[in-house]
Short mmCIF file of C-alpha atoms in Angstrom, two decimals:
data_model
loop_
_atom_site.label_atom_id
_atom_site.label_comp_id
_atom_site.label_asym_id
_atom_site.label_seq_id
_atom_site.Cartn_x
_atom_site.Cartn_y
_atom_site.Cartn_z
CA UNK A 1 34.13 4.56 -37.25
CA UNK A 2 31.32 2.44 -38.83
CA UNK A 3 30.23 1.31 -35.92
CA UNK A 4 30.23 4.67 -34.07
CA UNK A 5 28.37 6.21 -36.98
CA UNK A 6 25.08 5.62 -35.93
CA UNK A 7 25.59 7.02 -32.45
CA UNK A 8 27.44 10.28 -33.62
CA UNK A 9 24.50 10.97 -36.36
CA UNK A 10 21.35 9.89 -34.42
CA UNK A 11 22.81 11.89 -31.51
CA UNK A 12 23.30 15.28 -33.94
CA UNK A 13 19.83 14.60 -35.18
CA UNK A 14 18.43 15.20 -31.86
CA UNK A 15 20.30 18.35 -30.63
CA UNK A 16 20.30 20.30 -34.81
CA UNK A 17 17.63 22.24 -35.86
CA UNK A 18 15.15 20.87 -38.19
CA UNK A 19 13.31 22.70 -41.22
CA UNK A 20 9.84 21.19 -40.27
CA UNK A 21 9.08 22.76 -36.58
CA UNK A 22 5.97 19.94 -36.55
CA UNK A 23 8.53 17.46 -36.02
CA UNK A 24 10.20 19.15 -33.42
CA UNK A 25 6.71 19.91 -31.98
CA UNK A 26 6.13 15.91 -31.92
CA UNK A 27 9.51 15.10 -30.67
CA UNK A 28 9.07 17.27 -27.95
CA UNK A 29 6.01 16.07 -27.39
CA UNK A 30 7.05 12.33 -27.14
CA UNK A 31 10.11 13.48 -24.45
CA UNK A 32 7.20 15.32 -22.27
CA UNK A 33 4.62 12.32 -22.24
CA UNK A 34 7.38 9.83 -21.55
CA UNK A 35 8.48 12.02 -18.48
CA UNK A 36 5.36 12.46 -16.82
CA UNK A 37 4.01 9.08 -17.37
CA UNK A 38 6.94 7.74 -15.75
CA UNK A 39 6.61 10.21 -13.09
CA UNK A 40 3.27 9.57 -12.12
CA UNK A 41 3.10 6.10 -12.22
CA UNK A 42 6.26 6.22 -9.28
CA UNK A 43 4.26 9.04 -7.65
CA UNK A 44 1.00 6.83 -7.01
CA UNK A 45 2.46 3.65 -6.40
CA UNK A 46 5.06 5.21 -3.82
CA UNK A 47 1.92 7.25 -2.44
CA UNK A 48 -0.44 3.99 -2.37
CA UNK A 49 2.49 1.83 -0.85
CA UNK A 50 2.79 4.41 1.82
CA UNK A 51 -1.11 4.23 2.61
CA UNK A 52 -0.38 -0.34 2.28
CA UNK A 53 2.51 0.34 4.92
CA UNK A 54 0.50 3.05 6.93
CA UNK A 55 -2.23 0.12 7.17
CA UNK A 56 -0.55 -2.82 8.38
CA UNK A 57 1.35 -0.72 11.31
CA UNK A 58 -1.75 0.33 12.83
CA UNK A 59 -3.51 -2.20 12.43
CA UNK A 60 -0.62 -4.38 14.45
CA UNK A 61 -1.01 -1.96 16.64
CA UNK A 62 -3.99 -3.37 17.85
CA UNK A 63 -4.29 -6.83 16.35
CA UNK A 64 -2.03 -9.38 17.46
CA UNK A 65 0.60 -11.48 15.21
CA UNK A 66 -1.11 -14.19 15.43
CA UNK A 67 -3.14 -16.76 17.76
CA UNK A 68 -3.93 -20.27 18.61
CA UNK A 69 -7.94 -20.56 18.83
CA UNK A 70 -9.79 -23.26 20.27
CA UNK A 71 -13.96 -22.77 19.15
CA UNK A 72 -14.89 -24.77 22.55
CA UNK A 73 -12.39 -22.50 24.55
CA UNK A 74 -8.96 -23.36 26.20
CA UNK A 75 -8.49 -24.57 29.79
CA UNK A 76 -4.44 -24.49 30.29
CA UNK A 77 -4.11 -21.32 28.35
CA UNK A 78 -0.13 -21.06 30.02
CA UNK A 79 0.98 -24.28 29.01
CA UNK A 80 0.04 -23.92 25.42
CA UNK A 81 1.37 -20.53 25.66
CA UNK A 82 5.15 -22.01 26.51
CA UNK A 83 4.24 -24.45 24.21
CA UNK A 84 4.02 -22.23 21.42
CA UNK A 85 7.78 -20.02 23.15
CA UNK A 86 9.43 -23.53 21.63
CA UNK A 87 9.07 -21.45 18.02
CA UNK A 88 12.59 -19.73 17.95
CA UNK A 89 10.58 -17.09 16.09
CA UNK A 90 7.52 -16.58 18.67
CA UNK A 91 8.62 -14.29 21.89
CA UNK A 92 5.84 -13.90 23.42
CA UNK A 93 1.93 -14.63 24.27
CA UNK A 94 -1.33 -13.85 26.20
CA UNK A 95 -4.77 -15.10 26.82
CA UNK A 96 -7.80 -13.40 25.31
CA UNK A 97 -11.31 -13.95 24.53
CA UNK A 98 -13.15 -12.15 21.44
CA UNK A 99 -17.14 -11.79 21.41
CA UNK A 100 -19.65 -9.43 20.22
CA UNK A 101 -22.18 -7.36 21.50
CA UNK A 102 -23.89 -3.73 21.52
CA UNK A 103 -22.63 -0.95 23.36
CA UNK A 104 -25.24 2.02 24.08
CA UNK A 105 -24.97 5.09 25.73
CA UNK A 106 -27.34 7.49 26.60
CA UNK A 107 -27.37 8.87 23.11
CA UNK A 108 -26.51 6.35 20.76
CA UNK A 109 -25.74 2.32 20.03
CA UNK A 110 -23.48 0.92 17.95
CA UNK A 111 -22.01 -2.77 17.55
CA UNK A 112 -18.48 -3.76 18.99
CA UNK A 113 -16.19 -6.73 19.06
CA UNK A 114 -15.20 -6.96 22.64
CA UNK A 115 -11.67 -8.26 23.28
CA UNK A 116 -11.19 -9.23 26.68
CA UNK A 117 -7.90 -9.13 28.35
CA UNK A 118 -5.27 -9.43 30.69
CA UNK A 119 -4.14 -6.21 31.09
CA UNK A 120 -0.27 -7.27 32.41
CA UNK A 121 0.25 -10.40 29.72
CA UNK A 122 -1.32 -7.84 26.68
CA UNK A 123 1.68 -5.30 26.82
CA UNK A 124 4.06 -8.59 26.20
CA UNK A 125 2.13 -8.59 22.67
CA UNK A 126 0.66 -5.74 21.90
CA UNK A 127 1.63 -1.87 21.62
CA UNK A 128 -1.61 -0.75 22.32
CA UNK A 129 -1.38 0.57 25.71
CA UNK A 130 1.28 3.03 23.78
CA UNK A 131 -1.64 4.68 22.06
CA UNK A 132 -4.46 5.56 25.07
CA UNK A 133 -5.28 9.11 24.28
CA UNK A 134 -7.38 8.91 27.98
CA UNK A 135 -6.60 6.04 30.85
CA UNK A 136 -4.57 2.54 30.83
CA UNK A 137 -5.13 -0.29 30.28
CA UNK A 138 -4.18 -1.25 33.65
CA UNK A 139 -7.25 0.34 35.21
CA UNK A 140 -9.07 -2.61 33.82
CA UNK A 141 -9.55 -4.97 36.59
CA UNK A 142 -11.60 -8.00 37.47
CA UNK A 143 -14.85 -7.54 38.63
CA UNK A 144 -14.99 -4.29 38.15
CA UNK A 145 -16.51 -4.25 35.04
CA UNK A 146 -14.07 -1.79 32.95
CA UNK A 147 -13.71 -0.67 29.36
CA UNK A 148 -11.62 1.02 27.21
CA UNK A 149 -13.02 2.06 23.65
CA UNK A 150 -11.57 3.49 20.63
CA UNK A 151 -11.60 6.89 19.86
CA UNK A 152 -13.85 6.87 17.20
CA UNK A 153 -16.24 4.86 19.17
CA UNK A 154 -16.48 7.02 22.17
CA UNK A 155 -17.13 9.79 19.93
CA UNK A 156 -19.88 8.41 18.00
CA UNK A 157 -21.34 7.29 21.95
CA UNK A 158 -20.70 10.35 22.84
CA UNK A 159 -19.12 9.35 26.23
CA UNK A 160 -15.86 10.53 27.84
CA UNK A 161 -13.70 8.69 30.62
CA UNK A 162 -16.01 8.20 33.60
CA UNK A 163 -19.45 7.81 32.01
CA UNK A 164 -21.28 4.74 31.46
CA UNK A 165 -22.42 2.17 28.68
CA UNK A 166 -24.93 -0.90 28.80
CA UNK A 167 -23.19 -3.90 26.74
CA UNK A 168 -25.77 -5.90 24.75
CA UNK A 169 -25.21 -9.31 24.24
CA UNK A 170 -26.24 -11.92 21.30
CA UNK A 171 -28.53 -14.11 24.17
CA UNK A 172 -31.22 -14.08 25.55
CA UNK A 173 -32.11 -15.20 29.74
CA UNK A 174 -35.17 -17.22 30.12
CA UNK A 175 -36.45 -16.59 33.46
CA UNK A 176 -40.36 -17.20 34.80
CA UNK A 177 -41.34 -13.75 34.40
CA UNK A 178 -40.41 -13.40 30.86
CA UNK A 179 -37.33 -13.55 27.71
CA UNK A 180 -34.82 -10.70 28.59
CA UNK A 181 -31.61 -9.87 26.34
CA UNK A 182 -28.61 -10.38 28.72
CA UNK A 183 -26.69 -7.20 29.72
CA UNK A 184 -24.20 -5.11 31.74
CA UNK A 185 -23.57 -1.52 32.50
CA UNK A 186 -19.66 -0.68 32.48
CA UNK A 187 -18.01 2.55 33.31
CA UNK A 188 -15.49 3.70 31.02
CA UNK A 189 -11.82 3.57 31.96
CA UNK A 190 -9.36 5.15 28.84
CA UNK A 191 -9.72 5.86 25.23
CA UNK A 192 -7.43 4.66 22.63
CA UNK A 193 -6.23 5.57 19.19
CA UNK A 194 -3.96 3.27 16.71
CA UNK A 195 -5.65 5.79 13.39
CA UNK A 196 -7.09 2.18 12.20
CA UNK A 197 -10.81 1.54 11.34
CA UNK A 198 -10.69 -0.48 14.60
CA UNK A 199 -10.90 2.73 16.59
CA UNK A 200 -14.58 2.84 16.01
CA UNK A 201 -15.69 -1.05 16.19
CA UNK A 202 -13.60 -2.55 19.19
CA UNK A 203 -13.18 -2.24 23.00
CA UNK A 204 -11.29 -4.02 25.99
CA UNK A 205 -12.67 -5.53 29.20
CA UNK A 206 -10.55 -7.50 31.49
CA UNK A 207 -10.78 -10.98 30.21
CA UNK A 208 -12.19 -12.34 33.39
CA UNK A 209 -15.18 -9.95 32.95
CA UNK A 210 -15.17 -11.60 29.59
CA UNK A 211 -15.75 -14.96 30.93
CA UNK A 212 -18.71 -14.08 33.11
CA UNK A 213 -20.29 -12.34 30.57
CA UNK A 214 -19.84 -14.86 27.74
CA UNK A 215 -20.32 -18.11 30.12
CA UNK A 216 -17.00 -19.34 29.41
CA UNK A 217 -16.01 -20.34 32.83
CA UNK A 218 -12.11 -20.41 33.44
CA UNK A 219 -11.97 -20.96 29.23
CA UNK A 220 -10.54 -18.29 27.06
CA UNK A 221 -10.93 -18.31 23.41
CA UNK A 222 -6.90 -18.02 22.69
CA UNK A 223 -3.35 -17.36 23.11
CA UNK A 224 -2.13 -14.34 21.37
CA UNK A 225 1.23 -14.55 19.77
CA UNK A 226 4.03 -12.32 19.10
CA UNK A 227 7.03 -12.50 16.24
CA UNK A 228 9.95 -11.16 15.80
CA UNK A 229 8.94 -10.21 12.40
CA UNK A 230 5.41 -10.33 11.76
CA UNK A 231 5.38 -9.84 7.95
CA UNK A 232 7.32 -13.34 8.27
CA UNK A 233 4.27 -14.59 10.61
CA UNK A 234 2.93 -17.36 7.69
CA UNK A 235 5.84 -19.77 8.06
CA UNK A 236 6.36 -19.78 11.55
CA UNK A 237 2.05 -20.83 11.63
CA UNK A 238 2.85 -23.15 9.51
CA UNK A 239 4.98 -24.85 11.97
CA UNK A 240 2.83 -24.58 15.06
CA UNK A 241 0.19 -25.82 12.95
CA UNK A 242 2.20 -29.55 12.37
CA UNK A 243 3.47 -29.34 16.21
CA UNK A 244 0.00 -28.87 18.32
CA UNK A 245 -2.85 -30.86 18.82
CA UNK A 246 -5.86 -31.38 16.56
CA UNK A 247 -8.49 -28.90 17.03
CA UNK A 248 -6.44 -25.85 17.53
CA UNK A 249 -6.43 -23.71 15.05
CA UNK A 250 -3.48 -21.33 14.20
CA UNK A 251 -4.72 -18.09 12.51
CA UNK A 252 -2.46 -15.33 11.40
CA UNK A 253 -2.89 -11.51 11.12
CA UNK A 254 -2.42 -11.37 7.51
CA UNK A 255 -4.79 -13.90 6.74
CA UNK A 256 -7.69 -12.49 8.84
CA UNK A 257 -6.93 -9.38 7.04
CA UNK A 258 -6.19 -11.13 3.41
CA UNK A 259 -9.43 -9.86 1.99
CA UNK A 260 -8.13 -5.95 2.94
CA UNK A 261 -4.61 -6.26 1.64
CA UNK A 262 -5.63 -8.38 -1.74
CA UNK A 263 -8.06 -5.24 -2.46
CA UNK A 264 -5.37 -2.63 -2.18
CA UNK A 265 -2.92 -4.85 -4.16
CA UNK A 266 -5.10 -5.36 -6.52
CA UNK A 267 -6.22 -1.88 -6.25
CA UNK A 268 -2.63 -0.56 -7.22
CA UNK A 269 -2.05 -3.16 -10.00
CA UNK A 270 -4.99 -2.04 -11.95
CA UNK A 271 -4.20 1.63 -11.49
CA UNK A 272 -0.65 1.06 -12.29
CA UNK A 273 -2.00 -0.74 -15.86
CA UNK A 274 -4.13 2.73 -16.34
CA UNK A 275 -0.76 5.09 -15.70
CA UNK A 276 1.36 2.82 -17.78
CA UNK A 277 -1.32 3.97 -20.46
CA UNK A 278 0.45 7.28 -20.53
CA UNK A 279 3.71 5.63 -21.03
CA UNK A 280 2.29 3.52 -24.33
CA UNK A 281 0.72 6.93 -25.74
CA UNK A 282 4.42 8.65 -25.34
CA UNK A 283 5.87 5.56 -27.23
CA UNK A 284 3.33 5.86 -29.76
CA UNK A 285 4.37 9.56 -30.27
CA UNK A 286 7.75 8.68 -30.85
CA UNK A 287 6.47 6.39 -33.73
CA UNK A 288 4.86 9.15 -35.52
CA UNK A 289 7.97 11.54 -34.81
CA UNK A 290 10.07 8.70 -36.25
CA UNK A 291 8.04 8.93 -39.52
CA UNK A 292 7.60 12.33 -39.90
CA UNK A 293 11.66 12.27 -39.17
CA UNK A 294 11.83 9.58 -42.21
CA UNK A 295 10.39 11.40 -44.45
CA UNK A 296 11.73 14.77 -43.31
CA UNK A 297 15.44 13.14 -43.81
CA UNK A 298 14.69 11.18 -47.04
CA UNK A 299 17.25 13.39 -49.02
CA UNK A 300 20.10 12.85 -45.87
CA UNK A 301 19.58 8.97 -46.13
CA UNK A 302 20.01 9.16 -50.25
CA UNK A 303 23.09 11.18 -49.60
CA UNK A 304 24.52 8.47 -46.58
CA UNK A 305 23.54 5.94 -49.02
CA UNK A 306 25.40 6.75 -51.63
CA UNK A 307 28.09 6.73 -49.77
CA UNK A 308 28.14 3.77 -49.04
CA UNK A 309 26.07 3.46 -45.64
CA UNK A 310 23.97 -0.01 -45.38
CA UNK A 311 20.39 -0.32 -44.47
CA UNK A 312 21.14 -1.34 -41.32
CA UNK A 313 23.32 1.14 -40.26
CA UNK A 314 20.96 3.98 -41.67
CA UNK A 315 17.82 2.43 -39.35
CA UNK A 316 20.56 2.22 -36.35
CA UNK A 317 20.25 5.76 -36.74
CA UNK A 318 16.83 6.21 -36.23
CA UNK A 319 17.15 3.26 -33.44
CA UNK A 320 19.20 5.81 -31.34
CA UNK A 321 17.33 8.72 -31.61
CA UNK A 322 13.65 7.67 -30.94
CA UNK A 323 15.32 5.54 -28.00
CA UNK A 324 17.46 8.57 -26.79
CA UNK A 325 14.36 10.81 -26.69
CA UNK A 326 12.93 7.79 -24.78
CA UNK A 327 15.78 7.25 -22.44
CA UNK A 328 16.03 11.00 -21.77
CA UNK A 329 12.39 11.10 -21.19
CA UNK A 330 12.45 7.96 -18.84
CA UNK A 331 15.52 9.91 -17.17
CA UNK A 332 13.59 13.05 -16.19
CA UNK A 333 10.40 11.20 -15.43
CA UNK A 334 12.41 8.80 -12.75
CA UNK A 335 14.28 11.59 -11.25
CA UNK A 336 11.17 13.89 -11.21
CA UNK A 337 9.19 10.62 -9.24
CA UNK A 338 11.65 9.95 -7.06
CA UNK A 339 11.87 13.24 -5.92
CA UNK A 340 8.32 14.05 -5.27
CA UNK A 341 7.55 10.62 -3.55
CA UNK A 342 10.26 11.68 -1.13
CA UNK A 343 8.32 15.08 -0.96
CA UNK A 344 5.00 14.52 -1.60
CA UNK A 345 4.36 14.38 2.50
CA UNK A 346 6.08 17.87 3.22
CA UNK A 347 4.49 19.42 0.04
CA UNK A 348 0.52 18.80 0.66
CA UNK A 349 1.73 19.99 4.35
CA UNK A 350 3.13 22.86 2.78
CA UNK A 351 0.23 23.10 0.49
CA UNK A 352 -2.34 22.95 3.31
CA UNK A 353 -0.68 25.65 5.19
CA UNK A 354 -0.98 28.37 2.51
CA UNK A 355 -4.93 27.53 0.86
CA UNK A 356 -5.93 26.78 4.10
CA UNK A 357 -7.80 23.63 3.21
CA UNK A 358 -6.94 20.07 5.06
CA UNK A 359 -6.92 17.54 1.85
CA UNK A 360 -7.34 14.62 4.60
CA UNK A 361 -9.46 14.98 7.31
CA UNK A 362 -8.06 13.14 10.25
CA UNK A 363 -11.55 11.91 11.09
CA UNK A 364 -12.44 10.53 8.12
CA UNK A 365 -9.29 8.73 6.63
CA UNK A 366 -7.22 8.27 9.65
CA UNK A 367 -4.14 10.14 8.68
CA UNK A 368 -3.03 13.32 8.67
CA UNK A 369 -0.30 13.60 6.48
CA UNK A 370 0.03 12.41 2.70
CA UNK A 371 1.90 8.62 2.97
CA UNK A 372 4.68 7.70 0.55
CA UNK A 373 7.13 4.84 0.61
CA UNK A 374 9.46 4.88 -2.62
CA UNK A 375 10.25 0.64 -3.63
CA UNK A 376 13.07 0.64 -5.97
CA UNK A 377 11.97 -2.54 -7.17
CA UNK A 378 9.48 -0.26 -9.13
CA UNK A 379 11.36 3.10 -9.99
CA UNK A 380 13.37 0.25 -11.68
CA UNK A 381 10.51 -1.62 -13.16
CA UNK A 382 8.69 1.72 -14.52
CA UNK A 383 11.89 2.56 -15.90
CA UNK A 384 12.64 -0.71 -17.93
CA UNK A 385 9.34 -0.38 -19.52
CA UNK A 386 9.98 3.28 -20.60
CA UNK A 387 13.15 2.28 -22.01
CA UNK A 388 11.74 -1.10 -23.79
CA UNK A 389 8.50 1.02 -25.14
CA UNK A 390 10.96 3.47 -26.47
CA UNK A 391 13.35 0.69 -28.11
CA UNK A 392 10.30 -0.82 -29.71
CA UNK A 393 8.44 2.06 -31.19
CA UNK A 394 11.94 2.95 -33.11
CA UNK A 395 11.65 -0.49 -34.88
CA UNK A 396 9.25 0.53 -37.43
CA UNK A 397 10.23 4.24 -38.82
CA UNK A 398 13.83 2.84 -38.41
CA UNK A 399 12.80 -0.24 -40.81
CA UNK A 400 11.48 2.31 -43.15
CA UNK A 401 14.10 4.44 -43.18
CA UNK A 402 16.79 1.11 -44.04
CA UNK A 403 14.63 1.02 -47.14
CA UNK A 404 14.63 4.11 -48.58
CA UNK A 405 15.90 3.96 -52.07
CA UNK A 406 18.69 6.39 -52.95
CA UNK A 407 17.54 6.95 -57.08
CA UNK A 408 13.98 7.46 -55.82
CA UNK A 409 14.35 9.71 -52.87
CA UNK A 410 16.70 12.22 -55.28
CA UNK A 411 15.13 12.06 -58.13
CA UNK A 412 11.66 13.56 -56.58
CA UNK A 413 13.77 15.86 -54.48
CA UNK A 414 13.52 19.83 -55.24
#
C-alpha cells in the first residue's frame, strides 16, 4: 500500500477540486503549453521534412546519381561506362557533357547550364523524359541543333515549342575582320518540368551538338551513373573511386548539392531549438503550479505526516502529479501532431478552396500542395523531452514539499 500511495494521492490531486482556482488556472495552463509545444514542434518538422523529401525527388529527377568526370574530357566513354556496371550497386550509365552559355530570345536573355545528351542512353538514367510538359527528348538529334528548356526558362524567354534562341558562349573567335563571341541559333524542341529550381537555369542539346559547340571533339565530359538506391550513392563512390584510374573524378549528387541540404538541416535544427522553447516554458509552468500546489496543500502534508508518511513518499506525490500533467500534456500534443502532419496537405487544400486564396503559388515555390512526411524517430524524440522536462520541473516543489514540517505547517494553520 506504501508504495501505491503516492500514485493513488498524486492521481486524486489532479482530478479533485481545489480551493485556490489560481492553481487550477496554472495547472491548466502548464497541460495546454505542454500540448501545443509538442504539437507544433511535430507539425514543422514533419512539414519541413516533407519540403527536404519534396527536394531531393525532383531534383533526381533531373540530376543524375552520380558521374565519373574527366576535366580534359573522356575518349572511350562505353568502356568506362561497363567499367563502372562491375559495381553490383550501379545499373546503369550515359555520356554527357555540361557547359555554360547564354540563351536569348527575342525578348529576353538569361544564363543556362547546357547538358548535352544522348537522348536513347539518358532514359537508362534519368526520369526526365517522364516530365516534358511540350516535346521529347527524342526529337533532339545530331546536327540539328535542338533544345529542350525548362519550364520556367521558356517562360521567362518567352518562347514556346517551335521558336528560336541564339546560345551565347564563354569564347570568343578571332578572325581577320575582328573579335566575335561564338554562337548558335537553335529551334526549340519540348519543354520540361521536374517543379525544381532547375526548371529555370538548364536545357538539353544532343550531346554531339555539344561537342561542336564546346570544341570537344569525340570527348564528353562524363558518364552518368545510376543506383539502385541513390540516398546510398556515397559508398558505392567510394568504391569506384579506389577501382578507376587517376584523374577521374567520381562526384555524387548529394555532394554537389551538400551546400542545399546542410542549409535546410540546419535550417530545421535551429527552428526545432526555437519550438522546443515552448516546451521549456510549459515545464516551467508546472514548477510554479507545483509551488503554489505546496503551499496550497501544506495542511494535507502535516496531516500525511503525522501519520506517519516519510519525506520521500510525500515529494513522490508531487513527482506524479506535475509529471502526469506533463505526460497527459505530451499525450495530447503527440496525438494532436501526428494527426495534423498526416492532414496538414488536405487541410490548406481544403482551406484554399473556401478563402479563395492559393498559400503557395506554383510559380514561385514549386509546389502546389503543403508537404509533410511524419519520422517517428522524432514524434518519439519530442515526446521524451516532454516527458523528461516534466519529470524534472517536479524535482524542486516535490523537494519542498518532503520538507515541510508537520508542528510548523499546523500551528500557523486557521
Amino acid at each position: 500500500m506504501n508504495s501505491n500511495l503516492p500514485l493513488f494521492i498524486g492521481l486524486r490531486y489532479i482530478r479533485s477540486k481545489r480551493r485556490n482556482g489560481f492553481v487550477s488556472f496554472i495547472s491548466l495552463l502548464s497541460f495546454i503549453a505542454m500540448a501545443l509545444g509538442v504539437m507544433a514542434l511535430i507539425l514543422v518538422l514533419s512539414v519541413m521534412n516533407g519540403f527536404d523529401r519534396e527536394i531531393r525527388e525532383r531534383i533526381l529527377n533531373v540530376v543524375s546519381h552520380g558521374a565519373i568526370v574527366n576535366e580534359s574530357g573522356i575518349t572511350d566513354w562505353q568502356a568506362l561506362g561497363h567499367q563502372a556496371l562491375g559495381d553490383v550497386e550501379v545499373q546503369a550509365f550515359a555520356p554527357f557533357i555540361e557547359g555554360y552559355g547564354l540563351l536569348s530570345s527575342d525578348t529576353a536573355s538569361q544564363g543556362v547550364l547546357i547538358h548535352g545528351i544522348d537522348p536513347a542512353w539518358e532514359k537508362l538514367v534519368s526520369p526526365i523524359d517522364e516530365h516534358m510538359l511540350i516535346g521529347e527528348l527524342a526529337l533532339l538529334q545530331p546536327s540539328e541543333y535542338g533544345i529542350v528548356l525548362g519550364n520556367m526558362l521558356a517562360r521567362s524567354l518567352g518562347v514556346i515549342r517551335g521558336d528560336r534562341v541564339v546560345l551565347s558562349l564563354p569564347e570568343l573567335n578571332v578572325t581577320p575582320a575582328g573579335i566575335f563571341p561564338r554562337y548558335k541559333r537553335f529551334h526549340v524542341l519540348g519543354v520540361f518540368q521536374v517543379g525544381a529550381q532547375v526548371d529555370s537555369g538548364m536545357a538539353f542539346v544532343h550531346y554531339s551538338d555539344a561537342q561542336k559547340l564546346y570544341r570537344m571533339g569525340g570527348q564528353v565530359s562524363g558518364v552518368q551513373l545510376r543506383v539502385s538506391d541513390p540516398y546510398q550513392i556515397e559508398p558505392v563512390a567510394e568504391r569506384l573511386r579506389a577501382s578507376l584510374p587517376e584523374g577521374l573524378v567520381v562526384k555524387t549528387w548529394t555532394s554537389e548539392m551538400g551546400n542545399l541540404f546542410q542549409a535546410i538541416e540546419m535550417e530545421k535544427k535551429v527552428v526545432g531549438l526555437m519550438l522546443a522553447a515552448i516546451i521549456a516554458v510549459a515545464a516551467f509552468n508546472i514548477v510554479a503550479s507545483l509551488t503554489l500546489m505546496v503551499a496550497d496543500k501544506r495542511r494535507d502534508i502535516a496531516v500525511l505526516r503525522t501519520l506517519g508518511a516519510e519525506s520521500h513518499t510525500v515529494s513522490r506525490i508531487f513527482t506524479v502529479q506535475g509529471s502526469a500533467v506533463g505526460f497527459l500534456g505530451v499525450l495530447t500534443g503527440a496525438a494532436l501532431g501526428c494527426l495534423l502532419a498526416w492532414t496538414i496537405g488536405d487541410l490548406v487544400s481544403w482551406l484554399e478552396r473556401i478563402v479563395g486564396f492559393q498559400v503557395f503559388d506554383p510559380t514561385v515555390y514549386f509546389i502546389s500542395e503543403l508537404p509533410s512526411r511524419l519520422m517517428w524517430q522524432d514524434v518519439a524524440l519530442i515526446s521524451s523531452l516532454g516527458l523528461v522536462l516534466s519529470i524534472l520541473a517536479t524535482l524542486y516543489p516535490a523537494y519542498r514539499a518532503g520538507k515541510v514540517l508537520p508542528a510548523e505547517a499546523l500551528r500557523y494553520d486557521h
